[in-house]
Every structure is written in C-alpha cells, then in structure tokens.
Coordinates of C-alpha atoms in Angstrom, one line a residue:
M1 CA 33.8 -37.5 -92.0
D2 CA 34.5 -41.1 -92.7
A3 CA 31.2 -42.9 -91.8
F4 CA 33.1 -45.6 -90.0
T5 CA 35.5 -43.5 -87.9
F6 CA 36.4 -45.0 -84.5
A7 CA 37.3 -42.8 -81.6
P8 CA 40.6 -43.4 -79.8
P9 CA 40.4 -46.3 -77.4
Y10 CA 40.1 -45.7 -73.7
E11 CA 43.4 -45.5 -71.8
L12 CA 43.0 -47.4 -68.6
P13 CA 45.5 -48.0 -65.8
Q14 CA 47.6 -51.1 -65.4
W15 CA 48.8 -52.2 -62.0
P16 CA 52.1 -54.1 -61.6
F17 CA 52.5 -57.7 -60.7
V18 CA 54.2 -58.1 -57.3
P19 CA 55.5 -61.5 -56.4
P20 CA 53.5 -62.6 -53.4
P21 CA 55.4 -63.5 -50.2
E22 CA 54.2 -67.1 -50.3
L23 CA 56.5 -67.7 -53.3
A24 CA 59.5 -66.9 -51.2
A25 CA 58.2 -68.6 -48.0
G26 CA 57.4 -71.8 -49.8
S27 CA 54.4 -72.6 -47.6
P28 CA 50.8 -71.3 -47.5
A29 CA 50.0 -68.3 -45.4
R30 CA 46.5 -68.1 -43.9
H31 CA 44.2 -65.1 -44.4
P32 CA 40.8 -64.4 -42.9
V33 CA 39.2 -63.4 -46.2
V34 CA 40.3 -64.1 -49.8
I35 CA 38.3 -62.7 -52.7
V36 CA 38.7 -64.0 -56.2
G37 CA 37.8 -61.6 -59.0
A38 CA 38.4 -57.9 -59.2
G39 CA 35.1 -57.0 -61.0
L40 CA 32.3 -54.9 -59.6
S41 CA 31.2 -57.3 -56.8
G42 CA 34.7 -58.3 -55.7
L43 CA 36.1 -54.8 -55.6
T44 CA 33.0 -53.5 -53.7
L45 CA 33.4 -56.3 -51.1
A46 CA 37.1 -55.6 -50.7
C47 CA 36.5 -51.9 -50.4
D48 CA 33.6 -52.4 -47.9
L49 CA 35.7 -54.7 -45.7
A50 CA 38.6 -52.2 -45.7
S51 CA 36.3 -49.4 -44.8
R52 CA 35.3 -51.5 -41.7
G53 CA 39.0 -52.2 -40.8
I54 CA 39.0 -55.7 -42.1
R55 CA 42.0 -57.0 -44.1
S56 CA 41.5 -59.2 -47.2
V57 CA 43.4 -60.6 -50.1
L58 CA 42.0 -59.9 -53.6
L59 CA 43.2 -62.0 -56.5
D60 CA 42.6 -61.2 -60.2
E61 CA 44.1 -62.9 -63.3
D62 CA 44.4 -59.5 -65.2
D63 CA 46.2 -56.3 -64.4
T64 CA 43.5 -53.7 -65.3
V65 CA 39.8 -53.1 -65.1
G66 CA 37.0 -53.9 -67.5
V67 CA 37.7 -55.7 -70.7
R68 CA 40.8 -53.6 -71.6
G69 CA 38.4 -50.7 -71.9
A70 CA 37.0 -52.1 -75.1
S71 CA 33.3 -51.8 -74.2
S72 CA 30.9 -50.1 -71.8
R73 CA 29.5 -53.3 -70.3
G74 CA 27.3 -52.4 -67.4
I75 CA 26.4 -48.8 -67.4
C76 CA 23.4 -48.0 -65.1
Y77 CA 24.0 -47.7 -61.4
A78 CA 20.9 -47.6 -59.2
Q79 CA 20.2 -45.5 -56.1
K80 CA 21.0 -48.3 -53.6
S81 CA 24.4 -48.9 -55.3
L82 CA 25.1 -45.2 -55.3
E83 CA 24.3 -45.0 -51.6
I84 CA 26.7 -47.9 -51.0
F85 CA 29.4 -46.0 -53.0
A86 CA 28.6 -42.8 -50.9
R87 CA 29.4 -44.8 -47.7
L88 CA 32.6 -46.2 -49.3
G89 CA 33.9 -42.8 -50.4
V90 CA 33.7 -43.2 -54.2
Y91 CA 30.3 -41.7 -55.0
E92 CA 31.6 -38.2 -55.7
R93 CA 33.9 -39.4 -58.4
I94 CA 31.1 -41.4 -60.0
A95 CA 28.7 -38.5 -59.9
A96 CA 31.3 -36.1 -61.4
K97 CA 32.2 -38.5 -64.2
G98 CA 28.8 -40.1 -65.0
A99 CA 25.5 -38.9 -66.5
T100 CA 22.8 -38.5 -63.9
W101 CA 19.2 -39.2 -64.9
S102 CA 15.8 -39.9 -63.5
F103 CA 13.4 -39.4 -66.5
G104 CA 12.6 -42.0 -69.1
R105 CA 10.4 -42.2 -72.2
T106 CA 9.0 -45.3 -73.9
F107 CA 7.8 -45.3 -77.5
S108 CA 5.9 -47.6 -79.8
G109 CA 6.6 -46.7 -83.3
D110 CA 6.6 -42.9 -83.3
T111 CA 4.2 -42.6 -80.4
E112 CA 5.2 -42.0 -76.8
V113 CA 3.2 -44.5 -74.7
Y114 CA 4.8 -44.2 -71.3
S115 CA 7.1 -42.0 -69.3
F116 CA 8.4 -42.0 -65.8
N117 CA 10.3 -39.9 -63.3
L118 CA 12.2 -42.1 -60.8
R119 CA 12.9 -39.1 -58.6
T120 CA 9.2 -39.0 -57.4
D121 CA 8.9 -40.0 -53.8
S122 CA 12.7 -40.4 -53.4
V123 CA 14.2 -38.7 -50.3
S124 CA 17.8 -40.0 -50.8
A125 CA 20.8 -37.8 -51.2
Q126 CA 21.6 -39.9 -54.3
P127 CA 19.8 -39.7 -57.6
P128 CA 17.8 -42.7 -59.0
F129 CA 20.5 -43.5 -61.6
I130 CA 23.9 -42.5 -62.9
N131 CA 25.1 -43.9 -66.1
L132 CA 28.8 -44.7 -66.3
Q133 CA 31.0 -47.2 -68.1
Q134 CA 31.7 -50.1 -65.8
F135 CA 35.4 -49.9 -66.0
Y136 CA 35.4 -46.4 -64.5
V137 CA 33.5 -47.6 -61.4
E138 CA 36.0 -50.4 -61.0
W139 CA 38.9 -48.0 -61.5
F140 CA 37.5 -45.7 -58.8
L141 CA 37.1 -48.7 -56.4
V142 CA 40.7 -49.8 -57.0
D143 CA 41.9 -46.3 -56.2
R144 CA 39.9 -46.2 -53.0
I145 CA 41.0 -49.7 -52.0
L146 CA 44.7 -48.6 -52.4
E147 CA 43.9 -45.4 -50.4
L148 CA 42.4 -47.4 -47.5
G149 CA 45.5 -49.6 -47.5
L150 CA 44.1 -52.8 -45.9
T151 CA 43.7 -55.0 -49.0
D152 CA 46.4 -57.1 -50.5
L153 CA 45.5 -56.6 -54.2
R154 CA 47.3 -59.2 -56.3
W155 CA 47.2 -58.7 -60.0
K156 CA 48.2 -61.5 -62.5
N157 CA 47.2 -64.2 -59.9
R158 CA 45.0 -66.8 -61.4
V159 CA 43.3 -69.4 -59.2
H160 CA 43.5 -72.8 -60.9
Q161 CA 42.3 -75.0 -58.0
V162 CA 40.4 -74.7 -54.7
E163 CA 40.6 -77.3 -52.0
P164 CA 38.1 -77.3 -49.1
L165 CA 39.8 -77.9 -45.8
E166 CA 38.6 -78.4 -42.2
G167 CA 37.7 -74.9 -41.2
G168 CA 38.9 -73.2 -44.4
V169 CA 39.9 -73.4 -48.0
R170 CA 43.3 -73.8 -49.8
L171 CA 43.8 -72.0 -53.1
H172 CA 46.4 -73.0 -55.7
I173 CA 47.4 -70.0 -57.7
E174 CA 49.5 -69.4 -60.9
T175 CA 51.5 -66.2 -61.4
P176 CA 54.2 -65.0 -63.9
A177 CA 56.7 -65.8 -61.2
G178 CA 55.5 -69.3 -60.4
R179 CA 52.8 -71.2 -58.5
Y180 CA 52.0 -70.9 -54.8
A181 CA 49.2 -71.8 -52.4
L182 CA 47.4 -69.8 -49.7
D183 CA 44.7 -70.7 -47.1
A184 CA 41.6 -68.7 -46.4
D185 CA 39.2 -68.8 -43.5
H186 CA 36.5 -67.5 -45.9
L187 CA 36.7 -67.6 -49.7
I188 CA 34.5 -65.4 -51.8
D189 CA 34.0 -66.2 -55.4
A190 CA 33.4 -63.1 -57.5
T191 CA 34.8 -64.5 -60.7
G192 CA 31.7 -63.8 -62.8
A193 CA 29.3 -65.8 -64.9
N194 CA 31.9 -68.4 -66.0
S195 CA 33.2 -69.0 -62.5
P196 CA 35.9 -71.7 -62.6
I197 CA 35.5 -72.2 -58.9
R198 CA 31.8 -73.0 -59.3
T199 CA 32.7 -75.3 -62.2
Q200 CA 35.4 -77.1 -60.3
L201 CA 33.1 -77.7 -57.3
A202 CA 30.4 -79.1 -59.8
L203 CA 27.7 -76.8 -58.4
P204 CA 24.7 -76.8 -60.6
A205 CA 23.8 -73.3 -61.8
H206 CA 20.6 -74.2 -63.7
A207 CA 21.5 -72.1 -66.7
S208 CA 19.3 -71.2 -69.6
R209 CA 20.1 -69.2 -72.7
S210 CA 17.8 -66.9 -74.6
T211 CA 17.6 -66.7 -78.3
D212 CA 17.1 -62.9 -78.1
R213 CA 20.0 -61.1 -79.8
W214 CA 21.2 -57.6 -79.5
C215 CA 24.0 -55.4 -80.8
I216 CA 25.6 -52.5 -78.9
S217 CA 27.0 -49.4 -80.5
D218 CA 28.9 -47.0 -78.2
V219 CA 28.8 -43.8 -80.2
R220 CA 29.8 -40.1 -79.9
F221 CA 27.5 -37.6 -81.7
K222 CA 28.5 -34.1 -82.7
K223 CA 25.0 -33.0 -81.8
P224 CA 23.9 -34.1 -78.3
L225 CA 20.7 -36.1 -77.7
P226 CA 18.4 -35.5 -74.7
V227 CA 19.8 -36.8 -71.4
E228 CA 17.0 -39.2 -70.8
R229 CA 16.5 -42.9 -71.1
W230 CA 14.6 -43.5 -74.4
T231 CA 13.2 -46.9 -75.2
W232 CA 11.3 -48.2 -78.2
V233 CA 9.3 -51.4 -77.9
D234 CA 9.0 -51.7 -81.6
A235 CA 11.1 -49.1 -83.3
P236 CA 10.1 -48.4 -87.0
F237 CA 13.8 -47.7 -87.7
N238 CA 14.8 -51.1 -86.4
E239 CA 12.3 -53.3 -88.3
G240 CA 9.8 -53.2 -85.4
R241 CA 12.2 -54.4 -82.8
G242 CA 13.4 -52.9 -79.5
V243 CA 16.0 -50.1 -79.1
W244 CA 17.5 -48.3 -76.1
Q245 CA 19.6 -45.2 -75.9
H246 CA 21.5 -44.0 -72.9
L247 CA 24.1 -41.3 -72.3
M248 CA 27.3 -42.3 -70.5
A249 CA 30.6 -40.5 -69.6
D250 CA 32.9 -38.8 -72.1
G251 CA 29.9 -37.9 -74.3
V252 CA 29.4 -41.5 -75.3
W253 CA 26.0 -42.9 -76.1
R254 CA 25.1 -46.5 -75.6
M255 CA 22.7 -47.6 -78.4
D256 CA 21.2 -51.1 -78.0
Y257 CA 19.5 -52.6 -81.0
Q258 CA 17.5 -55.8 -80.9
M259 CA 18.4 -58.1 -83.7
P260 CA 16.6 -61.0 -85.5
E261 CA 16.9 -64.3 -83.8
D262 CA 18.9 -65.7 -86.7
A263 CA 21.2 -62.7 -87.0
D264 CA 24.8 -63.4 -87.7
P265 CA 26.7 -61.7 -84.8
A266 CA 29.7 -60.9 -87.0
E267 CA 27.5 -59.3 -89.7
V268 CA 25.4 -57.1 -87.4
S269 CA 28.6 -55.8 -85.8
L270 CA 30.1 -54.6 -89.0
P271 CA 30.7 -50.8 -88.9
E272 CA 28.8 -50.2 -92.2
V273 CA 25.8 -52.2 -90.8
A274 CA 25.9 -50.4 -87.4
A275 CA 26.2 -47.0 -89.2
A276 CA 23.2 -47.8 -91.4
R277 CA 21.1 -48.5 -88.2
L278 CA 22.2 -45.1 -86.7
R279 CA 21.3 -43.3 -89.9
E280 CA 17.9 -45.0 -90.1
Q281 CA 17.2 -43.8 -86.6
L282 CA 18.7 -40.3 -86.6
G283 CA 18.7 -39.3 -90.2
P284 CA 21.2 -39.6 -93.1
D285 CA 23.2 -36.6 -92.1
V286 CA 23.9 -37.6 -88.4
D287 CA 27.5 -36.9 -87.6
F288 CA 29.1 -39.5 -85.3
E289 CA 32.1 -41.7 -84.5
F290 CA 32.1 -45.2 -83.1
V291 CA 33.8 -46.0 -79.8
W292 CA 32.9 -49.7 -79.8
I293 CA 30.5 -52.1 -81.5
G294 CA 29.6 -55.6 -80.4
P295 CA 26.8 -58.2 -80.3
Y296 CA 25.5 -60.0 -77.3
G297 CA 23.0 -62.6 -76.3
Y298 CA 22.1 -63.3 -72.7
R299 CA 21.5 -66.2 -70.4
D300 CA 20.5 -66.6 -66.8
H301 CA 21.5 -68.9 -64.0
L302 CA 21.0 -69.3 -60.3
L303 CA 22.9 -71.4 -57.7
E304 CA 20.8 -73.4 -55.3
R305 CA 22.8 -71.9 -52.4
F306 CA 25.1 -68.9 -52.2
R307 CA 27.1 -70.3 -49.3
H308 CA 28.8 -73.7 -49.3
G309 CA 30.6 -74.0 -46.0
R310 CA 33.5 -71.5 -46.1
I311 CA 32.9 -70.5 -49.7
F312 CA 30.5 -67.7 -50.6
F313 CA 29.3 -66.8 -54.1
I314 CA 28.5 -63.2 -55.0
G315 CA 27.5 -61.3 -58.2
D316 CA 27.4 -63.2 -61.5
A317 CA 29.2 -66.2 -59.9
A318 CA 26.0 -66.8 -57.9
H319 CA 23.3 -65.5 -60.3
V320 CA 22.9 -64.0 -63.8
V321 CA 19.9 -62.2 -65.1
S322 CA 19.0 -60.7 -68.5
P323 CA 20.3 -57.1 -68.8
F324 CA 16.8 -55.4 -68.7
G325 CA 16.4 -53.0 -65.9
A326 CA 20.0 -52.9 -64.7
R327 CA 19.6 -55.7 -62.3
G328 CA 22.9 -57.4 -62.9
G329 CA 25.8 -55.4 -61.7
N330 CA 23.7 -53.6 -59.2
T331 CA 22.7 -56.9 -57.6
G332 CA 26.3 -57.9 -57.3
I333 CA 27.2 -54.6 -55.6
Q334 CA 24.4 -55.2 -53.2
D335 CA 25.5 -58.8 -52.6
A336 CA 28.9 -57.5 -51.5
A337 CA 27.4 -54.8 -49.2
N338 CA 25.2 -57.5 -47.6
L339 CA 28.1 -59.9 -46.9
A340 CA 30.7 -57.3 -45.9
W341 CA 29.3 -56.1 -42.6
K342 CA 28.5 -59.7 -41.5
L343 CA 32.0 -60.9 -42.2
A344 CA 33.3 -57.8 -40.3
L345 CA 31.3 -58.5 -37.2
V346 CA 32.1 -62.2 -37.2
L347 CA 35.8 -61.6 -37.7
S348 CA 35.9 -59.0 -34.9
D349 CA 34.1 -61.4 -32.5
Q350 CA 31.0 -59.1 -32.3
A351 CA 28.6 -61.6 -33.8
P352 CA 28.4 -65.4 -34.0
A353 CA 29.4 -67.2 -37.1
T354 CA 25.7 -68.1 -37.7
L355 CA 25.2 -64.5 -38.9
L356 CA 26.9 -65.5 -42.1
D357 CA 24.0 -67.8 -42.9
S358 CA 21.8 -64.8 -43.3
Y359 CA 23.7 -63.8 -46.5
D360 CA 22.1 -66.7 -48.4
A361 CA 18.8 -66.3 -46.6
E362 CA 18.5 -62.7 -47.9
R363 CA 20.4 -62.5 -51.2
R364 CA 19.2 -65.6 -52.9
P365 CA 15.5 -64.6 -52.6
A366 CA 16.6 -61.2 -54.0
A367 CA 18.2 -63.0 -57.0
V368 CA 15.0 -65.1 -57.5
Q369 CA 12.9 -61.9 -57.5
N370 CA 15.3 -60.3 -60.1
L371 CA 15.1 -63.3 -62.3
A372 CA 11.3 -63.2 -62.3
V373 CA 11.2 -59.5 -63.1
T374 CA 13.8 -59.7 -65.9
S375 CA 12.2 -62.8 -67.4
R376 CA 8.9 -61.0 -67.7
S377 CA 10.7 -58.0 -69.4
A378 CA 12.5 -60.4 -71.8
R379 CA 9.2 -62.0 -72.8
F380 CA 7.6 -58.7 -73.4
L381 CA 10.4 -57.5 -75.6
A382 CA 10.8 -60.9 -77.4
P383 CA 7.4 -62.6 -77.3
R384 CA 7.7 -66.4 -77.6
S385 CA 4.2 -67.2 -78.9
P386 CA 1.4 -65.7 -81.0
A387 CA -0.5 -65.1 -77.8
E388 CA 2.3 -63.1 -76.2
H389 CA 2.5 -61.0 -79.4
V390 CA -1.2 -60.3 -79.2
L391 CA -0.9 -59.4 -75.5
R392 CA 2.0 -57.0 -76.2
R393 CA 0.1 -55.3 -79.1
A394 CA -2.9 -54.9 -76.8
V395 CA -0.9 -53.4 -73.9
V396 CA 0.9 -50.9 -76.2
A397 CA -2.4 -49.9 -77.9
L398 CA -4.1 -49.3 -74.6
A399 CA -1.2 -47.5 -73.1
A400 CA -1.4 -44.8 -75.7
R401 CA -4.9 -43.9 -74.5
H402 CA -5.3 -45.2 -70.9
P403 CA -3.1 -44.4 -68.0
F404 CA -3.7 -47.7 -66.2
A405 CA -2.1 -49.6 -69.0
R406 CA 1.1 -47.6 -69.1
S407 CA 2.7 -49.3 -66.2
L408 CA 2.2 -52.6 -68.1
V409 CA 4.5 -51.5 -70.9
N410 CA 7.5 -53.6 -69.8
T411 CA 10.8 -52.5 -71.3
G412 CA 12.7 -53.4 -68.2
R413 CA 11.6 -52.7 -64.6
M414 CA 14.4 -50.6 -63.3
S415 CA 16.6 -51.9 -60.5
V416 CA 15.5 -51.2 -57.0
A417 CA 16.8 -52.4 -53.7
N418 CA 15.2 -55.8 -52.9
D419 CA 13.0 -56.4 -49.9
Y420 CA 14.1 -59.3 -47.8
P421 CA 11.7 -62.0 -46.7
P422 CA 11.1 -63.0 -43.1
S423 CA 14.0 -65.0 -41.6
P424 CA 15.3 -65.8 -38.1
W425 CA 17.3 -62.6 -38.2
Q426 CA 14.5 -60.5 -39.5
P427 CA 11.2 -62.0 -38.4
G428 CA 9.2 -59.3 -40.1
G429 CA 11.4 -59.1 -43.2
S430 CA 13.4 -56.0 -44.1
R431 CA 13.6 -53.3 -46.7
T432 CA 16.2 -50.7 -47.6
V433 CA 16.4 -47.3 -45.8
Q434 CA 17.3 -44.5 -48.2
N435 CA 20.3 -42.3 -47.5
V436 CA 18.2 -39.5 -46.1
P437 CA 19.9 -36.1 -45.7
L438 CA 20.2 -34.7 -42.2
A439 CA 21.6 -31.7 -40.4
D440 CA 23.5 -31.7 -37.1
A441 CA 23.1 -29.3 -34.2
Q442 CA 25.6 -26.9 -35.9
G443 CA 23.5 -26.9 -39.1
Q444 CA 26.1 -28.9 -41.0
S445 CA 24.7 -31.3 -43.6
T446 CA 25.2 -35.0 -43.1
S447 CA 23.3 -38.2 -44.1
L448 CA 22.4 -41.7 -43.0
A449 CA 25.4 -43.1 -44.9
A450 CA 27.8 -40.7 -43.0
L451 CA 26.3 -41.8 -39.7
L452 CA 26.9 -45.5 -40.6
R453 CA 30.7 -44.9 -41.0
P454 CA 33.3 -45.5 -39.9
G455 CA 33.4 -49.0 -38.6
T456 CA 30.5 -51.5 -38.4
H457 CA 27.5 -50.7 -36.2
W458 CA 23.8 -50.6 -36.1
L459 CA 22.2 -47.1 -36.0
G460 CA 19.3 -46.3 -33.7
L461 CA 17.4 -43.3 -35.1
W462 CA 15.2 -42.1 -32.2
H463 CA 12.5 -39.4 -32.6
A464 CA 12.6 -37.1 -29.6
P465 CA 13.3 -39.7 -26.9
E466 CA 12.7 -39.0 -23.2
P467 CA 16.1 -38.6 -21.4
A468 CA 15.3 -41.3 -18.9
L469 CA 14.6 -43.8 -21.7
V470 CA 17.9 -42.8 -23.3
D471 CA 19.8 -43.6 -20.1
A472 CA 18.2 -47.0 -19.8
A473 CA 18.8 -47.8 -23.5
L474 CA 22.4 -46.8 -23.4
G475 CA 22.9 -49.1 -20.5
A476 CA 21.1 -52.0 -22.2
V477 CA 23.3 -51.9 -25.3
A478 CA 26.6 -51.0 -23.7
G479 CA 29.4 -52.8 -25.5
R480 CA 27.2 -53.7 -28.4
P481 CA 27.9 -52.5 -32.0
V482 CA 25.1 -49.9 -32.0
R483 CA 25.0 -46.1 -32.1
L484 CA 22.0 -44.0 -30.9
V485 CA 21.2 -40.6 -32.3
A486 CA 18.1 -38.3 -31.9
V487 CA 16.2 -37.2 -34.9
G488 CA 13.3 -34.8 -35.4
P489 CA 12.2 -31.6 -37.0
R490 CA 15.0 -29.9 -35.1
A491 CA 18.5 -31.0 -34.2
D492 CA 17.6 -31.2 -30.5
A493 CA 20.2 -32.8 -28.3
A494 CA 18.5 -32.1 -25.0
C495 CA 17.9 -35.9 -24.5
G496 CA 21.6 -36.5 -24.2
L497 CA 22.1 -38.0 -27.7
P498 CA 23.6 -36.3 -30.8
G499 CA 20.7 -34.5 -32.5
H500 CA 20.0 -34.4 -36.2
A501 CA 17.2 -32.5 -38.0
A502 CA 15.1 -34.3 -40.6
G503 CA 12.3 -33.0 -42.8
A504 CA 8.8 -34.3 -42.7
A505 CA 9.3 -36.4 -45.9
E506 CA 12.5 -37.9 -44.5
L507 CA 10.8 -38.7 -41.1
A508 CA 7.9 -40.3 -43.0
H509 CA 10.2 -42.5 -45.0
L510 CA 12.0 -43.6 -41.8
G511 CA 8.6 -44.3 -40.2
L512 CA 9.4 -41.8 -37.4
Q513 CA 6.5 -39.4 -37.5
Q514 CA 5.7 -40.0 -33.8
P515 CA 7.9 -38.8 -30.9
G516 CA 9.3 -41.8 -29.0
S517 CA 9.6 -44.1 -32.1
L518 CA 12.9 -45.7 -33.0
L519 CA 14.2 -47.1 -36.2
L520 CA 17.1 -49.6 -35.9
V521 CA 19.1 -49.5 -39.1
R522 CA 21.6 -52.3 -40.0
P523 CA 25.1 -51.5 -41.1
D524 CA 24.0 -52.0 -44.7
A525 CA 21.2 -49.4 -44.4
Y526 CA 18.4 -52.0 -44.2
R527 CA 15.7 -51.8 -41.5
A528 CA 16.4 -54.1 -38.6
A529 CA 13.3 -53.1 -36.5
L530 CA 10.8 -50.2 -36.1
L531 CA 9.8 -49.7 -32.5
P532 CA 6.7 -47.3 -32.3
A533 CA 7.3 -46.7 -28.6
A534 CA 11.0 -47.6 -27.9
T535 CA 12.2 -49.0 -24.6
A536 CA 15.5 -50.3 -23.5
D537 CA 14.2 -53.9 -23.4
G538 CA 12.7 -53.6 -26.9
L539 CA 15.9 -52.2 -28.4
R540 CA 18.0 -54.9 -26.8
Q541 CA 15.7 -57.7 -28.0
A542 CA 15.7 -56.3 -31.6
L543 CA 19.4 -56.1 -31.6
D544 CA 19.8 -59.6 -30.2
T545 CA 17.5 -61.1 -32.8
A546 CA 19.3 -59.3 -35.7
L547 CA 22.6 -60.6 -34.4
A548 CA 22.2 -64.0 -33.0
P549 CA 18.8 -65.8 -33.3
A550 CA 18.7 -69.5 -32.4
V551 CA 19.5 -71.0 -35.8
P552 CA 21.8 -73.8 -36.8
S553 CA 25.0 -73.0 -38.5
T554 CA 26.0 -74.1 -42.0
P555 CA 28.7 -76.7 -41.4
A556 CA 32.1 -76.0 -42.6
P557 CA 33.5 -78.4 -45.2

C-alpha cells in the first residue's frame, strides 16, 4: 500500500437555494424567531422549536453541513446531548451510526496510570458518550427539521448586517438572487466563534489564544484498535507530548497529536510526517489510509452577557473553550435546549417575557464553569512554568501507585451537564435529570424524554400520591403547562394519574424514594423543585416560581 493513500472523501448532501419570498415582495416580513447559523447549536435550536410547534427561519451562508465533509471536527457527544437528541427524534440514527463508549484509559509513557468507566452510577437510557463526526449529527438534524416541517431553512443566505429595532431586529441578507431584509421578534446568533453579528455589534468577547498546538489525523486501519478512549499524557512515541485516539463512524479513528509550540502547521500536516507519527506509535508495518489531516490551535472567549435585548447568543458565538473533555459542541447543544422551551412558552403566551432572562442566568455560569475546567486541563497538558511541570510529574508518578492521585491526572474532564446556580427562577439552583427508563401500566417501555414530548410542559413525577391530593393538585395547576404522572416500584394508576414503574436506582436518582414525594421536571429535563411531601399549594408555588418570579425584564433595544 502507498503509505500516503487517502480514502475517498465523504459525500454529503447539498440542499438547493430557494429564492425567499421577501425578494418578490420587496418589503421585510416579520418572523417570531430567526436563527443565523446551521451548525450544531443553530440546528438543535430550530429542531427543538419545531418539536414544540414553534416556527422559525434558519439562515445559513452554505448549502451543506460541516466543512464540506473535510474533517471530523467535533466528535464526542455526551449523555445530556444524547438525551436531548432522544427527545428530538434523532438519537436512534446517531446511535446506529456512531461508536458508543464509556471506558477510557490514560497512560504515562508505557504505564497505564488511570482508567474510568463513565457508565458507573448512570441510570440514563443513553450511554455516556457516542463518537460521531459532527457533520453526520448536523445532517441528521437537518433531515429531522425537514420532517417536522415548521422551519423555513434558507441555504445560501448570508447575513451581512443586523439592525436593532424597537421590539425586534432587522436583518439584511445577501443571496445568489439578490439582497433582501426581514424582521425578527427574536434573533439567535449561532454563527460560531467568528460571529460577524457579535463583531458588528462590537461586543467584547475577551478572547485569549493558547500556544498549544495539535495535529489531527483521521485514519482508517486495516486492523481495528480497542473501542476505548486512550490518552497519553506524555507519549514516548510523540517526544513526550500528549496523544488521543478515538473511534468514530465508518471505521475512522481520530488521532490527535500534541506538537511543539514552534511547530510549522504546514509541515506537521504533511502526509509523510503524519505517517511517521502513526508508525512510531503503532509499528512500522501498520496498514492504514488517511481520511484527513490538519493542524489546530485553540482559543477561548466569553461574552459578558448572552442576551442583548432581542438578540441571543448560543454556542461558539457566546463562548469558546479548549477542546479537552468535549465541552464545546455539547455546550452549544445544551444552550439551544435551554433557550428553546423558554421561547416556546413565551411565544405561546404561557409564560412572561422575563423567563427569557433566565437563559443568560443559567447558561453563562455554565460556560464560566466549562472555561475553568478546560483551562485546568490545558495547563496540565501544556504546563506553562517549571513549577507546573514538576506538579504534573509528581501527579503522574503518584497515580501509578496510589488510587487517590489518579483522579488528579487531568487529560480532559469529560463533559457533563452543568448544574445551574440559584436564581429567581430556581432559588435552590438546579441540576439535570437523567433520561431514566420507565414502564407504563401495560408493561411498555418508555422514558423521561418520551414523557416530555410532544409540546412544552413541566412534568410532575409523583411517588404513590394519595388520590385526594391528586384531585387538589390537578385543580391547582389546571390550564398550566404541567403534566402529572405517578411513579413507583409498580405502574400503579389507582391514584387517578397515569402510572409508570421505576426501579430502585431510578427512584433514587429522581429523589423519589419516599411515597408522597414529587419531582417537578422542567421541559429541558432539569429539576425545577423536589417536594418531599407534595401538596397542591406547594406544587402551584413551585411552578409559579419557575415560570414568573418577580424579576425585572431585560429591556428591548
């Protein structure tokens, strides 16, 4: 085999440009929601809104997904993101195409110093991680959006100017057929790290760039490697620098090699140089073909606010972190899921506009936390001072002999769903609720995600409630966006509510070990309130607080 053989490129779909109606009308039409950017976060938001019956316009300057299929880009999708995709109806395609994993090993030199199993203590119907090239996830989201039929998806529509208005935003757009304008009640910027909208509005992003350099090789091997996440802190086959290896779809392996700080990006990406790295790692006779090779450096940034009047920033337009631990794309997906249900309730007049302020109150602290975690990982992998080098050597040496030190070996704390701090909407803060499997009274399998669809509603999971309390609670929340179901060791519907059976581990995760307790779950599968002894008044008060606390609204521009 030629050492530098490249596999055939990915063949990805292209969608046609359709002249928008505003071109013929000659005047701007007004839309409740306009999303700019058909990447992970923008597509997730459009799909989530459509699943809730909300129409939107989605604009993208390209006519395909990914970077023309040239590279894998983001590949690791965390459990919370997979749970979101289960609710949106794309999880099954992702699971069928991707590589599911939960086990990882970390090495120093030739010694394994740390391993983990992310499946431990999980009760979700989804696995801890699935690896899949980003363009496939985007492709599946586009297909689902088209199936749902409520999104005006406009390809080859480039936004070149935004103009804040009283009570909305005007967008000026370029297309192959000419320019036009449209108005939005709410504009969501999902255009990524180099957001032209953020730049035009002169919003400081407080960016910083790392000197850490890496080179990706997407490779197919004739002989498969173990389906595990393997990481080297200081690989002997990479001159003592870091290395990752992950399996993706189509039998493609993602191999990440840390490079010297002064490395020439063009040189480290040469096929002969990348091939030499692979042979150094896997032996001179390793049989492979390249799919893609490319260098990357990384930077981070963070907006001071994720909401500016009628304009919201999600994904990389709002925040960028280093790639360690898969906290980039997953965070953007979860931004979208946080914002979608709030927009849906506000636009359907089931919640006041102040609810939209809770997006910034929850997702910006999540981004701050992710920046802190990834910055620590980056400094462990690329120490910036002699003292940091000494600390890393000490941690690695201790980890080989002492269990307490193994968790200190930091090659990227894997993405988890962020907890939310106390806020007017969540006085006690909030944390994610896993997609626990359940069984209905007929013995049919279901899950939390299934109970949260269709539409937009809170879910009250009530452990063995008294029938009289149920009658009072149903009266107290009549006309409100909440659905009550009974849960317990058996699918008992004697109380008058639909009954669902849950195992002991699932009830413990939900905090519902005791009969009479009620967990109020938000539409995005976060805890709104846990009531140890639920009453009608307690449930009504919890729902009122989660929907409409006494907070000032962010003024529209």
